[in-house]
Amino acid sequence: MIIKEYRVVLPMTVDEYQVGQLWSVAEASKQETGGGEGVEVLKNEPFSDHPLFDNKFSTGQYTHKIYHLQSKVPTIIRKIAPKGSLAIHEEAWNAYPYCKTVLTNPDYMKDNFFVKIETIHLPDRGTTENAHNLCPADLSKREVVRINIANDHEFLHSADVKPDTSPSHFHSVRTGRGPLTGNWKETCQPVMCAYKLVTVHFKWFGLQKMVESFTHTQYPRLFSKFHREVFCWIDKWYGLTMEDIRAIEDKAQQELDDARKNGTVRGMTG
């Protein structure tokens, strides 16, 4: 089992990020859906009495999605996995500013595979050393990876770098923020950090280390690409309310269903 903590500093407040992240998830999901693949939303509803993060949070929004991923996994996995088995279930408990997401493959891998992503959002510059209150044993295993969203080269593929979603060039008309250059992480105001603790478990003789390592090579790319978009889309979501976001999510769910059934394969591939 591999544990890594990805720290993503962003030039916005914790409250702003809640809206921007949800808006961007809906937008990014549409970009990754089509041709029988992508995101299927099964549930999106409030939850309560579900203790999280040492019982500090217990209410929020629950989502259950299925990611249909045939073209988005390593070739070796596509070769050994039966047809139709590459559907990943995502359950998420968003008790903002804490969120817990669990990815599983119940149809095929059952208890032998999971990815757990726990995120705490804090108003700092990524300087909290144990934001997730890990025990000494887990803390000794944890590796910290710092992601600079203004870096166009680290972690990203060339196809991920686009002029309209490059923070080193983007300037927000509505907020005056950006472009992000130099030591922006030490000087920008407002500022926050998403501390994303990712635990990967894959139990398959001969493949465990390779698949767990591969999975962790994907997360810096995913987190970098997504958070670059969150910032560069700020003029589209800035000022929206949570009521606006829920309406957008409902509309996006219908669009995702249509695209998955009728569209062509889109988005990132393995």
PDB file of C-alpha atoms in Angstrom:
ATOM      1  CA  MET A   1       0.000   0.000   0.000  1.00  0.00           C
ATOM      2  CA  ILE A   2       1.390   3.400  -1.032  1.00  0.00           C
ATOM      3  CA  ILE A   3       0.440   6.641   0.760  1.00  0.00           C
ATOM      4  CA  LYS A   4       1.173  10.055  -0.739  1.00  0.00           C
ATOM      5  CA  GLU A   5      -0.008  13.529   0.207  1.00  0.00           C
ATOM      6  CA  TYR A   6      -0.388  15.976  -2.656  1.00  0.00           C
ATOM      7  CA  ARG A   7      -0.395  19.648  -1.692  1.00  0.00           C
ATOM      8  CA  VAL A   8      -1.964  22.116  -4.120  1.00  0.00           C
ATOM      9  CA  VAL A   9      -1.701  25.827  -3.295  1.00  0.00           C
ATOM     10  CA  LEU A  10      -4.328  28.038  -4.951  1.00  0.00           C
ATOM     11  CA  PRO A  11      -4.868  31.841  -5.190  1.00  0.00           C
ATOM     12  CA  MET A  12      -8.376  31.843  -3.721  1.00  0.00           C
ATOM     13  CA  THR A  13     -10.211  31.479  -0.432  1.00  0.00           C
ATOM     14  CA  VAL A  14     -11.408  28.167   0.970  1.00  0.00           C
ATOM     15  CA  ASP A  15     -15.030  29.294   0.446  1.00  0.00           C
ATOM     16  CA  GLU A  16     -14.369  30.294  -3.160  1.00  0.00           C
ATOM     17  CA  TYR A  17     -12.758  26.947  -3.880  1.00  0.00           C
ATOM     18  CA  GLN A  18     -15.856  25.045  -2.744  1.00  0.00           C
ATOM     19  CA  VAL A  19     -17.859  26.638  -5.566  1.00  0.00           C
ATOM     20  CA  GLY A  20     -15.042  26.567  -8.126  1.00  0.00           C
ATOM     21  CA  GLN A  21     -14.200  22.916  -7.496  1.00  0.00           C
ATOM     22  CA  LEU A  22     -17.793  21.720  -7.888  1.00  0.00           C
ATOM     23  CA  TRP A  23     -18.364  23.833 -11.006  1.00  0.00           C
ATOM     24  CA  SER A  24     -15.140  22.513 -12.528  1.00  0.00           C
ATOM     25  CA  VAL A  25     -15.962  18.870 -11.700  1.00  0.00           C
ATOM     26  CA  ALA A  26     -19.188  19.214 -13.690  1.00  0.00           C
ATOM     27  CA  GLU A  27     -17.345  20.857 -16.591  1.00  0.00           C
ATOM     28  CA  ALA A  28     -14.421  18.402 -16.589  1.00  0.00           C
ATOM     29  CA  SER A  29     -16.784  15.424 -16.455  1.00  0.00           C
ATOM     30  CA  LYS A  30     -18.388  16.575 -19.703  1.00  0.00           C
ATOM     31  CA  GLN A  31     -14.955  16.776 -21.333  1.00  0.00           C
ATOM     32  CA  GLU A  32     -14.201  13.145 -20.341  1.00  0.00           C
ATOM     33  CA  THR A  33     -17.534  11.614 -21.376  1.00  0.00           C
ATOM     34  CA  GLY A  34     -18.655  10.158 -24.695  1.00  0.00           C
ATOM     35  CA  GLY A  35     -18.763   7.032 -26.843  1.00  0.00           C
ATOM     36  CA  GLY A  36     -19.876   4.691 -24.074  1.00  0.00           C
ATOM     37  CA  GLU A  37     -17.200   5.985 -21.698  1.00  0.00           C
ATOM     38  CA  GLY A  38     -16.987   8.640 -19.031  1.00  0.00           C
ATOM     39  CA  VAL A  39     -19.035   9.563 -15.977  1.00  0.00           C
ATOM     40  CA  GLU A  40     -22.408   8.147 -14.934  1.00  0.00           C
ATOM     41  CA  VAL A  41     -23.982   9.843 -11.897  1.00  0.00           C
ATOM     42  CA  LEU A  42     -26.097   7.449  -9.811  1.00  0.00           C
ATOM     43  CA  LYS A  43     -26.694   9.583  -6.718  1.00  0.00           C
ATOM     44  CA  ASN A  44     -26.136  13.207  -5.690  1.00  0.00           C
ATOM     45  CA  GLU A  45     -27.889  13.882  -2.397  1.00  0.00           C
ATOM     46  CA  PRO A  46     -27.341  15.275   1.128  1.00  0.00           C
ATOM     47  CA  PHE A  47     -26.069  12.955   3.873  1.00  0.00           C
ATOM     48  CA  SER A  48     -26.004  13.119   7.663  1.00  0.00           C
ATOM     49  CA  ASP A  49     -24.835  10.986  10.591  1.00  0.00           C
ATOM     50  CA  HIS A  50     -21.774   9.757   8.698  1.00  0.00           C
ATOM     51  CA  PRO A  51     -18.779  10.568  10.960  1.00  0.00           C
ATOM     52  CA  LEU A  52     -15.636  11.682   9.115  1.00  0.00           C
ATOM     53  CA  PHE A  53     -12.151  12.922  10.023  1.00  0.00           C
ATOM     54  CA  ASP A  54     -12.104  11.826  13.685  1.00  0.00           C
ATOM     55  CA  ASN A  55     -15.803  12.696  14.044  1.00  0.00           C
ATOM     56  CA  LYS A  56     -15.189  16.372  13.237  1.00  0.00           C
ATOM     57  CA  PHE A  57     -17.627  16.285  10.291  1.00  0.00           C
ATOM     58  CA  SER A  58     -20.805  14.255   9.778  1.00  0.00           C
ATOM     59  CA  THR A  59     -23.046  16.056   7.254  1.00  0.00           C
ATOM     60  CA  GLY A  60     -22.645  17.126   3.637  1.00  0.00           C
ATOM     61  CA  GLN A  61     -23.288  15.955   0.068  1.00  0.00           C
ATOM     62  CA  TYR A  62     -22.966  12.311  -1.015  1.00  0.00           C
ATOM     63  CA  THR A  63     -22.327  11.303  -4.612  1.00  0.00           C
ATOM     64  CA  HIS A  64     -22.044   7.891  -6.233  1.00  0.00           C
ATOM     65  CA  LYS A  65     -20.649   7.804  -9.755  1.00  0.00           C
ATOM     66  CA  ILE A  66     -19.449   5.152 -12.173  1.00  0.00           C
ATOM     67  CA  TYR A  67     -16.468   5.887 -14.406  1.00  0.00           C
ATOM     68  CA  HIS A  68     -16.494   3.834 -17.608  1.00  0.00           C
ATOM     69  CA  LEU A  69     -12.783   3.751 -18.425  1.00  0.00           C
ATOM     70  CA  GLN A  70     -11.934   1.262 -21.181  1.00  0.00           C
ATOM     71  CA  SER A  71      -9.473   3.577 -23.004  1.00  0.00           C
ATOM     72  CA  LYS A  72      -8.172   5.312 -19.860  1.00  0.00           C
ATOM     73  CA  VAL A  73      -6.308   2.493 -18.074  1.00  0.00           C
ATOM     74  CA  PRO A  74      -2.850   0.964 -18.718  1.00  0.00           C
ATOM     75  CA  THR A  75      -2.676  -1.368 -21.716  1.00  0.00           C
ATOM     76  CA  ILE A  76      -1.602  -4.301 -19.554  1.00  0.00           C
ATOM     77  CA  ILE A  77      -4.740  -3.964 -17.427  1.00  0.00           C
ATOM     78  CA  ARG A  78      -6.956  -3.779 -20.513  1.00  0.00           C
ATOM     79  CA  LYS A  79      -5.407  -7.037 -21.738  1.00  0.00           C
ATOM     80  CA  ILE A  80      -5.950  -9.045 -18.550  1.00  0.00           C
ATOM     81  CA  ALA A  81      -9.290  -7.608 -17.446  1.00  0.00           C
ATOM     82  CA  PRO A  82     -12.515  -9.116 -18.827  1.00  0.00           C
ATOM     83  CA  LYS A  83     -14.628  -6.981 -21.126  1.00  0.00           C
ATOM     84  CA  GLY A  84     -16.945  -4.734 -19.146  1.00  0.00           C
ATOM     85  CA  SER A  85     -14.913  -5.013 -15.930  1.00  0.00           C
ATOM     86  CA  LEU A  86     -13.225  -1.609 -16.212  1.00  0.00           C
ATOM     87  CA  ALA A  87     -15.984   0.332 -14.494  1.00  0.00           C
ATOM     88  CA  ILE A  88     -14.746   2.222 -11.434  1.00  0.00           C
ATOM     89  CA  HIS A  89     -17.244   3.181  -8.745  1.00  0.00           C
ATOM     90  CA  GLU A  90     -16.638   6.464  -6.932  1.00  0.00           C
ATOM     91  CA  GLU A  91     -18.360   7.235  -3.642  1.00  0.00           C
ATOM     92  CA  ALA A  92     -17.711  10.665  -2.183  1.00  0.00           C
ATOM     93  CA  TRP A  93     -18.716  12.291   1.075  1.00  0.00           C
ATOM     94  CA  ASN A  94     -18.233  16.049   0.723  1.00  0.00           C
ATOM     95  CA  ALA A  95     -18.361  17.529   4.235  1.00  0.00           C
ATOM     96  CA  TYR A  96     -16.511  20.647   3.141  1.00  0.00           C
ATOM     97  CA  PRO A  97     -13.837  21.698   4.017  1.00  0.00           C
ATOM     98  CA  TYR A  98     -13.196  17.945   4.402  1.00  0.00           C
ATOM     99  CA  CYS A  99     -13.955  15.470   1.626  1.00  0.00           C
ATOM    100  CA  LYS A 100     -13.495  11.698   1.391  1.00  0.00           C
ATOM    101  CA  THR A 101     -13.592   9.830  -1.918  1.00  0.00           C
ATOM    102  CA  VAL A 102     -13.287   6.055  -2.356  1.00  0.00           C
ATOM    103  CA  LEU A 103     -12.765   4.369  -5.731  1.00  0.00           C
ATOM    104  CA  THR A 104     -13.497   0.653  -6.086  1.00  0.00           C
ATOM    105  CA  ASN A 105     -14.116  -1.992  -8.745  1.00  0.00           C
ATOM    106  CA  PRO A 106     -16.779  -4.184  -7.094  1.00  0.00           C
ATOM    107  CA  ASP A 107     -17.694  -6.116 -10.250  1.00  0.00           C
ATOM    108  CA  TYR A 108     -14.214  -7.549 -10.793  1.00  0.00           C
ATOM    109  CA  MET A 109     -11.521  -6.664  -8.241  1.00  0.00           C
ATOM    110  CA  LYS A 110     -13.917  -6.600  -5.260  1.00  0.00           C
ATOM    111  CA  ASP A 111     -11.915  -6.051  -2.005  1.00  0.00           C
ATOM    112  CA  ASN A 112      -8.567  -6.375  -3.777  1.00  0.00           C
ATOM    113  CA  PHE A 113      -8.550  -2.807  -5.070  1.00  0.00           C
ATOM    114  CA  PHE A 114      -9.341   0.626  -3.724  1.00  0.00           C
ATOM    115  CA  VAL A 115      -8.096   4.181  -3.961  1.00  0.00           C
ATOM    116  CA  LYS A 116      -8.958   6.464  -1.052  1.00  0.00           C
ATOM    117  CA  ILE A 117      -8.595  10.228  -1.435  1.00  0.00           C
ATOM    118  CA  GLU A 118      -9.029  12.345   1.680  1.00  0.00           C
ATOM    119  CA  THR A 119      -8.840  16.118   1.259  1.00  0.00           C
ATOM    120  CA  ILE A 120      -8.743  18.891   3.831  1.00  0.00           C
ATOM    121  CA  HIS A 121      -8.801  22.488   2.593  1.00  0.00           C
ATOM    122  CA  LEU A 122      -6.966  25.008   4.772  1.00  0.00           C
ATOM    123  CA  PRO A 123      -6.279  28.774   4.470  1.00  0.00           C
ATOM    124  CA  ASP A 124      -2.490  28.446   4.317  1.00  0.00           C
ATOM    125  CA  ARG A 125       0.381  28.003   1.833  1.00  0.00           C
ATOM    126  CA  GLY A 126       0.854  24.253   2.227  1.00  0.00           C
ATOM    127  CA  THR A 127       2.824  24.570   5.456  1.00  0.00           C
ATOM    128  CA  THR A 128       0.718  22.354   7.760  1.00  0.00           C
ATOM    129  CA  GLU A 129       2.897  19.291   8.253  1.00  0.00           C
ATOM    130  CA  ASN A 130       0.225  16.846   9.429  1.00  0.00           C
ATOM    131  CA  ALA A 131      -3.030  18.243   8.114  1.00  0.00           C
ATOM    132  CA  HIS A 132      -4.669  14.791   8.184  1.00  0.00           C
ATOM    133  CA  ASN A 133      -3.662  13.976  11.765  1.00  0.00           C
ATOM    134  CA  LEU A 134      -1.899  10.788  10.704  1.00  0.00           C
ATOM    135  CA  CYS A 135      -0.607   8.384  13.325  1.00  0.00           C
ATOM    136  CA  PRO A 136       3.191   8.029  13.570  1.00  0.00           C
ATOM    137  CA  ALA A 137       3.187   4.757  11.588  1.00  0.00           C
ATOM    138  CA  ASP A 138       1.280   6.242   8.619  1.00  0.00           C
ATOM    139  CA  LEU A 139       3.208   9.499   8.851  1.00  0.00           C
ATOM    140  CA  SER A 140       6.455   7.592   8.415  1.00  0.00           C
ATOM    141  CA  LYS A 141       5.113   5.988   5.197  1.00  0.00           C
ATOM    142  CA  ARG A 142       3.663   9.186   3.732  1.00  0.00           C
ATOM    143  CA  GLU A 143       5.444  10.968   0.900  1.00  0.00           C
ATOM    144  CA  VAL A 144       4.639  14.654   0.291  1.00  0.00           C
ATOM    145  CA  VAL A 145       4.330  15.840  -3.331  1.00  0.00           C
ATOM    146  CA  ARG A 146       3.968  19.574  -3.944  1.00  0.00           C
ATOM    147  CA  ILE A 147       2.122  20.626  -7.097  1.00  0.00           C
ATOM    148  CA  ASN A 148       2.703  24.043  -8.638  1.00  0.00           C
ATOM    149  CA  ILE A 149      -0.260  24.755 -10.917  1.00  0.00           C
ATOM    150  CA  ALA A 150       1.751  27.421 -12.769  1.00  0.00           C
ATOM    151  CA  ASN A 151       4.346  24.858 -13.918  1.00  0.00           C
ATOM    152  CA  ASP A 152       3.527  23.844 -17.505  1.00  0.00           C
ATOM    153  CA  HIS A 153       6.051  20.994 -17.629  1.00  0.00           C
ATOM    154  CA  GLU A 154       6.129  19.068 -14.356  1.00  0.00           C
ATOM    155  CA  PHE A 155       3.643  16.148 -14.242  1.00  0.00           C
ATOM    156  CA  LEU A 156       1.720  17.216 -17.375  1.00  0.00           C
ATOM    157  CA  HIS A 157       1.564  15.769 -20.884  1.00  0.00           C
ATOM    158  CA  SER A 158       2.038  18.224 -23.748  1.00  0.00           C
ATOM    159  CA  ALA A 159      -1.637  17.825 -24.716  1.00  0.00           C
ATOM    160  CA  ASP A 160      -2.660  18.980 -21.217  1.00  0.00           C
ATOM    161  CA  VAL A 161      -1.045  22.404 -21.650  1.00  0.00           C
ATOM    162  CA  LYS A 162      -3.441  24.812 -23.350  1.00  0.00           C
ATOM    163  CA  PRO A 163      -3.217  28.614 -23.617  1.00  0.00           C
ATOM    164  CA  ASP A 164      -6.599  29.196 -21.986  1.00  0.00           C
ATOM    165  CA  THR A 165      -5.843  27.001 -18.954  1.00  0.00           C
ATOM    166  CA  SER A 166      -2.221  27.997 -18.254  1.00  0.00           C
ATOM    167  CA  PRO A 167      -2.065  29.934 -14.948  1.00  0.00           C
ATOM    168  CA  SER A 168       1.320  31.416 -15.861  1.00  0.00           C
ATOM    169  CA  HIS A 169      -0.443  33.370 -18.635  1.00  0.00           C
ATOM    170  CA  PHE A 170      -4.023  33.706 -17.391  1.00  0.00           C
ATOM    171  CA  HIS A 171      -5.352  36.955 -15.901  1.00  0.00           C
ATOM    172  CA  SER A 172      -8.777  37.028 -14.283  1.00  0.00           C
ATOM    173  CA  VAL A 173     -10.867  39.981 -15.394  1.00  0.00           C
ATOM    174  CA  ARG A 174     -13.343  39.599 -12.544  1.00  0.00           C
ATOM    175  CA  THR A 175     -10.868  39.158  -9.665  1.00  0.00           C
ATOM    176  CA  GLY A 176      -7.644  40.692 -11.006  1.00  0.00           C
ATOM    177  CA  ARG A 177      -5.697  37.547 -10.069  1.00  0.00           C
ATOM    178  CA  GLY A 178      -2.947  36.117 -12.217  1.00  0.00           C
ATOM    179  CA  PRO A 179      -0.861  35.500 -14.115  1.00  0.00           C
ATOM    180  CA  LEU A 180       0.942  33.258 -11.605  1.00  0.00           C
ATOM    181  CA  THR A 181       4.676  33.797 -11.990  1.00  0.00           C
ATOM    182  CA  GLY A 182       7.845  33.674  -9.898  1.00  0.00           C
ATOM    183  CA  ASN A 183       7.288  32.839  -6.229  1.00  0.00           C
ATOM    184  CA  TRP A 184       3.543  33.404  -6.464  1.00  0.00           C
ATOM    185  CA  LYS A 185       2.786  30.699  -3.864  1.00  0.00           C
ATOM    186  CA  GLU A 186       4.618  32.740  -1.200  1.00  0.00           C
ATOM    187  CA  THR A 187       3.085  36.111  -2.085  1.00  0.00           C
ATOM    188  CA  CYS A 188      -0.440  35.687  -3.501  1.00  0.00           C
ATOM    189  CA  GLN A 189      -3.519  36.846  -1.604  1.00  0.00           C
ATOM    190  CA  PRO A 190      -5.960  35.287  -0.968  1.00  0.00           C
ATOM    191  CA  VAL A 191      -4.405  31.835  -0.607  1.00  0.00           C
ATOM    192  CA  MET A 192      -5.387  28.292   0.384  1.00  0.00           C
ATOM    193  CA  CYS A 193      -4.086  24.752   0.082  1.00  0.00           C
ATOM    194  CA  ALA A 194      -5.812  21.476  -0.765  1.00  0.00           C
ATOM    195  CA  TYR A 195      -4.105  18.670   1.162  1.00  0.00           C
ATOM    196  CA  LYS A 196      -4.986  15.494  -0.739  1.00  0.00           C
ATOM    197  CA  LEU A 197      -4.004  12.243   0.991  1.00  0.00           C
ATOM    198  CA  VAL A 198      -4.119   9.353  -1.501  1.00  0.00           C
ATOM    199  CA  THR A 199      -3.923   5.707  -0.437  1.00  0.00           C
ATOM    200  CA  VAL A 200      -3.707   3.056  -3.184  1.00  0.00           C
ATOM    201  CA  HIS A 201      -4.301  -0.647  -2.582  1.00  0.00           C
ATOM    202  CA  PHE A 202      -4.121  -3.217  -5.394  1.00  0.00           C
ATOM    203  CA  LYS A 203      -3.795  -6.873  -4.396  1.00  0.00           C
ATOM    204  CA  TRP A 204      -2.871  -8.987  -7.412  1.00  0.00           C
ATOM    205  CA  PHE A 205       0.166 -11.246  -7.341  1.00  0.00           C
ATOM    206  CA  GLY A 206       2.916  -9.976  -9.620  1.00  0.00           C
ATOM    207  CA  LEU A 207       1.138  -6.695 -10.450  1.00  0.00           C
ATOM    208  CA  GLN A 208       0.599  -5.005  -7.093  1.00  0.00           C
ATOM    209  CA  LYS A 209       3.682  -2.806  -6.984  1.00  0.00           C
ATOM    210  CA  MET A 210       3.464  -1.880 -10.660  1.00  0.00           C
ATOM    211  CA  VAL A 211      -0.210  -0.887 -10.569  1.00  0.00           C
ATOM    212  CA  GLU A 212       0.050   1.000  -7.259  1.00  0.00           C
ATOM    213  CA  SER A 213       3.076   2.910  -8.558  1.00  0.00           C
ATOM    214  CA  PHE A 214       1.382   3.614 -11.908  1.00  0.00           C
ATOM    215  CA  THR A 215      -1.718   4.924 -10.150  1.00  0.00           C
ATOM    216  CA  HIS A 216       0.375   7.381  -8.175  1.00  0.00           C
ATOM    217  CA  THR A 217       2.095   8.580 -11.347  1.00  0.00           C
ATOM    218  CA  GLN A 218      -1.356   9.555 -12.650  1.00  0.00           C
ATOM    219  CA  TYR A 219      -2.530  11.608  -9.677  1.00  0.00           C
ATOM    220  CA  PRO A 220       0.000  14.463  -9.962  1.00  0.00           C
ATOM    221  CA  ARG A 221      -1.106  14.875 -13.585  1.00  0.00           C
ATOM    222  CA  LEU A 222      -4.802  14.729 -12.713  1.00  0.00           C
ATOM    223  CA  PHE A 223      -4.501  17.114  -9.751  1.00  0.00           C
ATOM    224  CA  SER A 224      -2.310  19.559 -11.674  1.00  0.00           C
ATOM    225  CA  LYS A 225      -4.533  19.614 -14.767  1.00  0.00           C
ATOM    226  CA  PHE A 226      -7.755  19.929 -12.775  1.00  0.00           C
ATOM    227  CA  HIS A 227      -6.596  22.711 -10.465  1.00  0.00           C
ATOM    228  CA  ARG A 228      -5.088  24.681 -13.349  1.00  0.00           C
ATOM    229  CA  GLU A 229      -8.580  24.591 -14.857  1.00  0.00           C
ATOM    230  CA  VAL A 230     -10.291  25.561 -11.589  1.00  0.00           C
ATOM    231  CA  PHE A 231      -8.204  28.748 -11.451  1.00  0.00           C
ATOM    232  CA  CYS A 232      -8.350  29.601 -15.155  1.00  0.00           C
ATOM    233  CA  TRP A 233     -12.129  29.105 -15.206  1.00  0.00           C
ATOM    234  CA  ILE A 234     -12.593  31.468 -12.227  1.00  0.00           C
ATOM    235  CA  ASP A 235     -14.350  34.137 -14.306  1.00  0.00           C
ATOM    236  CA  LYS A 236     -16.997  31.533 -15.219  1.00  0.00           C
ATOM    237  CA  TRP A 237     -17.824  30.401 -11.670  1.00  0.00           C
ATOM    238  CA  TYR A 238     -16.860  33.372  -9.470  1.00  0.00           C
ATOM    239  CA  GLY A 239     -19.905  34.706  -7.630  1.00  0.00           C
ATOM    240  CA  LEU A 240     -22.066  31.595  -8.051  1.00  0.00           C
ATOM    241  CA  THR A 241     -23.955  30.281  -5.013  1.00  0.00           C
ATOM    242  CA  MET A 242     -24.272  26.670  -3.847  1.00  0.00           C
ATOM    243  CA  GLU A 243     -27.878  26.753  -5.100  1.00  0.00           C
ATOM    244  CA  ASP A 244     -26.522  27.676  -8.533  1.00  0.00           C
ATOM    245  CA  ILE A 245     -24.057  24.774  -8.325  1.00  0.00           C
ATOM    246  CA  ARG A 246     -26.746  22.180  -7.517  1.00  0.00           C
ATOM    247  CA  ALA A 247     -28.780  23.333 -10.528  1.00  0.00           C
ATOM    248  CA  ILE A 248     -25.687  23.108 -12.743  1.00  0.00           C
ATOM    249  CA  GLU A 249     -24.973  19.583 -11.435  1.00  0.00           C
ATOM    250  CA  ASP A 250     -28.521  18.451 -12.240  1.00  0.00           C
ATOM    251  CA  LYS A 251     -28.217  19.758 -15.792  1.00  0.00           C
ATOM    252  CA  ALA A 252     -24.752  18.228 -16.207  1.00  0.00           C
ATOM    253  CA  GLN A 253     -26.057  14.808 -15.121  1.00  0.00           C
ATOM    254  CA  GLN A 254     -28.534  14.814 -18.015  1.00  0.00           C
ATOM    255  CA  GLU A 255     -25.861  15.965 -20.470  1.00  0.00           C
ATOM    256  CA  LEU A 256     -23.465  13.228 -19.288  1.00  0.00           C
ATOM    257  CA  ASP A 257     -26.081  10.530 -19.839  1.00  0.00           C
ATOM    258  CA  ASP A 258     -26.715  11.756 -23.385  1.00  0.00           C
ATOM    259  CA  ALA A 259     -23.009  12.076 -24.231  1.00  0.00           C
ATOM    260  CA  ARG A 260     -22.096   8.666 -22.878  1.00  0.00           C
ATOM    261  CA  LYS A 261     -24.795   6.994 -24.939  1.00  0.00           C
ATOM    262  CA  ASN A 262     -24.423   8.971 -28.132  1.00  0.00           C
ATOM    263  CA  GLY A 263     -21.105  10.813 -28.244  1.00  0.00           C
ATOM    264  CA  THR A 264     -17.536   9.834 -29.139  1.00  0.00           C
ATOM    265  CA  VAL A 265     -14.682   8.942 -26.776  1.00  0.00           C
ATOM    266  CA  ARG A 266     -13.162  12.113 -25.282  1.00  0.00           C
ATOM    267  CA  GLY A 267     -10.616  13.364 -22.773  1.00  0.00           C
ATOM    268  CA  MET A 268      -7.468  11.940 -21.195  1.00  0.00           C
ATOM    269  CA  THR A 269      -6.332   8.451 -22.149  1.00  0.00           C
ATOM    270  CA  GLY A 270      -3.804   6.164 -20.497  1.00  0.00           C
TER     271      GLY A 270
END
